[in-house]
Coordinates of C-alpha atoms in Angstrom, one line a residue:
X1 CA 128.8 227.1 58.8
X2 CA 131.2 224.2 59.2
X3 CA 133.5 222.3 56.9
X4 CA 132.6 218.7 57.2
X5 CA 135.0 215.8 57.7
X6 CA 137.8 215.5 55.2
X7 CA 137.6 212.6 52.7
X8 CA 139.6 211.6 49.7
X9 CA 137.7 212.5 46.5
X10 CA 139.2 209.5 44.8
X11 CA 136.8 207.4 46.8
X12 CA 134.2 208.6 44.4
X13 CA 133.9 206.8 41.0
X14 CA 135.3 208.5 37.9
X15 CA 132.9 209.2 35.0
X16 CA 135.6 207.8 32.7
X17 CA 134.9 204.4 34.3
X18 CA 131.1 204.9 34.7
X19 CA 129.8 207.2 31.9
X20 CA 126.2 206.1 32.5
X21 CA 126.3 207.9 35.8
X22 CA 127.0 211.3 34.2
X23 CA 126.8 214.1 35.4
X24 CA 127.4 213.0 39.0
X25 CA 128.0 209.5 40.3
X26 CA 126.7 210.4 43.7
X27 CA 123.0 209.6 44.4
X28 CA 121.0 212.8 43.9
X29 CA 120.2 213.1 47.6
X30 CA 123.9 213.1 48.4
X31 CA 124.9 215.9 46.1
X32 CA 125.7 218.7 48.4
X33 CA 127.8 221.9 48.6
X34 CA 131.5 221.2 48.9
X35 CA 135.0 222.6 49.2
X36 CA 137.7 220.8 47.2
X37 CA 141.5 221.3 47.3
X38 CA 143.8 218.7 45.8
X39 CA 142.2 215.4 46.6
X40 CA 140.7 216.7 49.9
X41 CA 136.9 216.9 49.7
X42 CA 134.8 218.5 52.5
X43 CA 131.1 219.1 52.5
X44 CA 129.8 222.5 53.6
X45 CA 127.3 222.3 56.4
X46 CA 124.9 224.9 57.8
X47 CA 124.2 228.5 56.7
X48 CA 126.9 229.8 54.4
X49 CA 129.4 232.2 55.9
X50 CA 130.8 234.4 53.1
X51 CA 133.7 235.7 55.1
X52 CA 134.9 232.2 56.1
X53 CA 134.6 231.0 52.6
X54 CA 136.4 234.0 51.2
X55 CA 139.2 233.4 53.7
X56 CA 139.4 229.7 52.7
X57 CA 139.6 230.6 49.0
X58 CA 142.0 233.6 49.5
X59 CA 144.5 231.4 51.3
X60 CA 144.7 229.1 48.3
X61 CA 144.3 231.0 45.0
X62 CA 142.4 234.2 45.7
X63 CA 139.1 235.2 47.2
X64 CA 135.7 235.6 45.5
X65 CA 136.6 239.0 44.0
X66 CA 139.4 237.6 41.8
X67 CA 137.6 234.4 40.6
X68 CA 135.1 233.9 37.8
X69 CA 131.6 232.7 38.9
X70 CA 130.4 229.9 36.7
X71 CA 127.2 227.8 36.7
X72 CA 128.0 224.1 36.7
X73 CA 124.9 222.4 35.1
X74 CA 126.8 219.2 34.2
X75 CA 129.7 217.2 35.5
X76 CA 131.7 220.2 36.6
X77 CA 129.6 220.2 39.8
X78 CA 130.8 216.6 40.5
X79 CA 134.0 216.9 42.7
X80 CA 135.6 213.8 41.3
X81 CA 135.2 215.2 37.8
X82 CA 137.0 218.4 38.9
X83 CA 139.7 216.4 40.5
X84 CA 140.2 214.4 37.3
X85 CA 140.5 217.6 35.3
X86 CA 142.9 219.3 37.6
X87 CA 145.0 216.3 38.7
X88 CA 148.7 216.9 38.5
X89 CA 148.3 220.7 37.8
X90 CA 149.1 223.5 40.3
X91 CA 145.5 224.8 40.0
X92 CA 144.3 221.7 41.9
X93 CA 145.7 223.3 45.0
X94 CA 143.9 226.6 44.5
X95 CA 140.6 225.3 45.9
X96 CA 137.0 225.3 44.6
X97 CA 133.8 226.1 46.4
X98 CA 130.6 224.7 44.8
X99 CA 127.2 225.8 46.2
X100 CA 123.5 225.4 45.1
X101 CA 121.5 228.0 43.2
X102 CA 118.2 228.4 41.5
X103 CA 118.0 229.7 37.9
X104 CA 114.8 231.2 36.6
X105 CA 113.8 230.8 33.0
X106 CA 116.3 228.2 31.9
X107 CA 116.7 224.5 31.9
X108 CA 119.3 221.8 31.3
X109 CA 119.0 220.0 28.0
X110 CA 120.8 217.0 26.4
X111 CA 123.3 217.8 23.6
X112 CA 123.1 216.0 20.3
X113 CA 126.6 214.5 20.6
X114 CA 128.3 211.6 22.3
X115 CA 131.4 212.5 24.3
X116 CA 134.7 210.6 23.9
X117 CA 134.1 209.3 27.4
X118 CA 130.8 207.7 26.3
X119 CA 128.2 209.9 27.8
X120 CA 125.7 212.4 26.4
X121 CA 126.7 215.9 27.8
X122 CA 124.2 218.6 28.7
X123 CA 123.9 222.3 28.1
X124 CA 122.0 225.3 29.5
X125 CA 119.0 226.4 27.3
X126 CA 116.2 228.9 27.6
X127 CA 113.1 227.4 29.2
X128 CA 110.5 230.1 30.1
X129 CA 108.6 229.5 33.3
X130 CA 111.0 226.9 34.6
X131 CA 113.2 227.1 37.7
X132 CA 116.3 225.0 37.4
X133 CA 118.1 223.8 40.6
X134 CA 121.8 223.9 39.8
X135 CA 125.2 224.8 41.1
X136 CA 127.5 227.8 41.2
X137 CA 131.3 227.7 41.6
X138 CA 134.1 230.1 41.7
X139 CA 137.3 229.4 39.6
X140 CA 140.7 231.0 39.5
X141 CA 142.1 232.1 36.1
X142 CA 144.3 229.0 35.9
X143 CA 141.4 226.7 36.9
X144 CA 139.2 228.3 34.2
X145 CA 141.9 227.9 31.6
X146 CA 142.1 224.2 32.4
X147 CA 138.3 223.7 32.2
X148 CA 138.3 225.5 28.9
X149 CA 140.7 222.8 27.6
X150 CA 138.3 220.1 28.6
X151 CA 135.2 221.6 27.0
X152 CA 134.4 220.8 23.3
X153 CA 134.8 223.5 20.6
X154 CA 131.0 223.8 20.3
X155 CA 130.6 225.1 23.8
X156 CA 130.9 228.9 24.4
X157 CA 131.3 230.5 27.8
X158 CA 128.7 233.1 27.9
X159 CA 126.5 235.1 30.4
X160 CA 127.3 238.2 32.3
X161 CA 125.0 240.4 34.4
X162 CA 121.7 239.1 32.9
X163 CA 122.6 235.5 34.0
X164 CA 123.6 236.7 37.4
X165 CA 120.2 238.5 37.8
X166 CA 118.3 235.3 37.0
X167 CA 119.9 233.5 39.9
X168 CA 118.7 233.0 43.5
X169 CA 121.4 232.1 45.9
X170 CA 121.3 230.7 49.5
X171 CA 121.6 233.1 52.4
X172 CA 125.3 233.9 53.2
X173 CA 126.7 233.6 49.7
X174 CA 128.0 236.7 47.9
X175 CA 126.1 237.7 44.8
X176 CA 128.4 237.9 41.8
X177 CA 128.0 240.9 39.5
X178 CA 128.4 238.5 36.5
X179 CA 127.9 234.7 36.1
X180 CA 128.8 232.6 33.1
X181 CA 127.9 229.2 31.8
X182 CA 129.0 226.7 29.1
X183 CA 126.4 226.9 26.3
X184 CA 126.3 224.3 23.5
X185 CA 125.3 225.5 20.1
X186 CA 122.4 223.0 19.7
X187 CA 120.1 220.9 21.8
X188 CA 118.9 217.3 21.6
X189 CA 115.3 216.9 20.2
X190 CA 112.9 214.0 20.4
X191 CA 111.8 212.4 17.2
X192 CA 113.7 212.4 14.0
X193 CA 114.0 216.1 13.1
X194 CA 114.2 219.6 14.7
X195 CA 110.4 219.8 15.0
X196 CA 110.5 217.5 18.0
X197 CA 110.6 218.6 21.6
X198 CA 113.7 219.5 23.5
X199 CA 115.0 216.7 25.6
X200 CA 115.3 218.2 29.0
X201 CA 117.6 216.6 31.5
X202 CA 116.5 216.1 35.1
X203 CA 119.6 216.0 37.3
X204 CA 117.6 214.7 40.2
X205 CA 116.9 211.5 38.2
X206 CA 119.7 209.1 38.8
X207 CA 118.7 207.1 35.6
X208 CA 118.5 210.2 33.3
X209 CA 121.8 209.5 31.6
X210 CA 121.1 205.8 31.1
X211 CA 117.9 206.7 29.3
X212 CA 119.6 209.2 27.1
X213 CA 122.2 206.6 26.1
X214 CA 119.4 204.1 25.4
X215 CA 117.6 206.7 23.2
X216 CA 120.8 207.5 21.4
X217 CA 121.1 203.9 20.2
X218 CA 124.3 204.4 18.3
X219 CA 122.6 206.5 15.5
X220 CA 122.5 210.1 14.7
X221 CA 120.5 212.4 17.0
X222 CA 118.0 215.0 16.0
X223 CA 119.1 218.5 16.9
X224 CA 117.8 222.1 17.0
X225 CA 119.8 225.4 17.3
X226 CA 120.4 226.7 20.8
X227 CA 120.9 230.5 20.3
X228 CA 122.6 232.5 23.0
X229 CA 120.1 234.9 24.8
X230 CA 120.1 238.5 23.7
X231 CA 122.3 240.7 25.9
X232 CA 124.6 237.9 27.0
X233 CA 128.3 238.3 26.4
X234 CA 131.2 235.9 26.0
X235 CA 133.9 235.5 28.6
X236 CA 137.2 235.5 26.7

């Protein structure tokens, strides 16, 4: 495994300026694993090396064993979004590793709200038979505290051992005993009531957010409850 060339993450556009490109302003084919510390962004290339990654994290804010493992199904997997959230805080220098994962039995759905930045956010939701390609990252306590501040009050951080068991990770990555994800209390539905179908979000479609915004049309959105799966627990 190699750390790719260093670049300034501020070269990437902020979603505050381009909300229609949520959750990631990079083209889907350019969304890769990365290590981020401060404004320094480096792609991770080749087969993962858990020992090298652990050393990199430990020298900044603690290794894998002292960090929380979180799924990043929305903009938290976009390095510029993380930089914007951490900017000016000590936790920006504690380093973040973000790597791909595959999640069995779940999907990413639109939320029935419009964020203050002008995009329709997303949430994890149960989707039997589906495999979702998503991202896993490891956060320090102070990084997690900061991310909590940026998530709306209708999101809960839930998961644990059952969520970890549903994940498939690339070779070379350590398997966390517990994984957590931000879970919104409802999902966006098509049509005008909760009898419509869930609006699933395809992160590999660069125009997915633009279509959601067009569908939104400035009116109220139809929603249906998004209950937390049985056996999951909250990370307080």
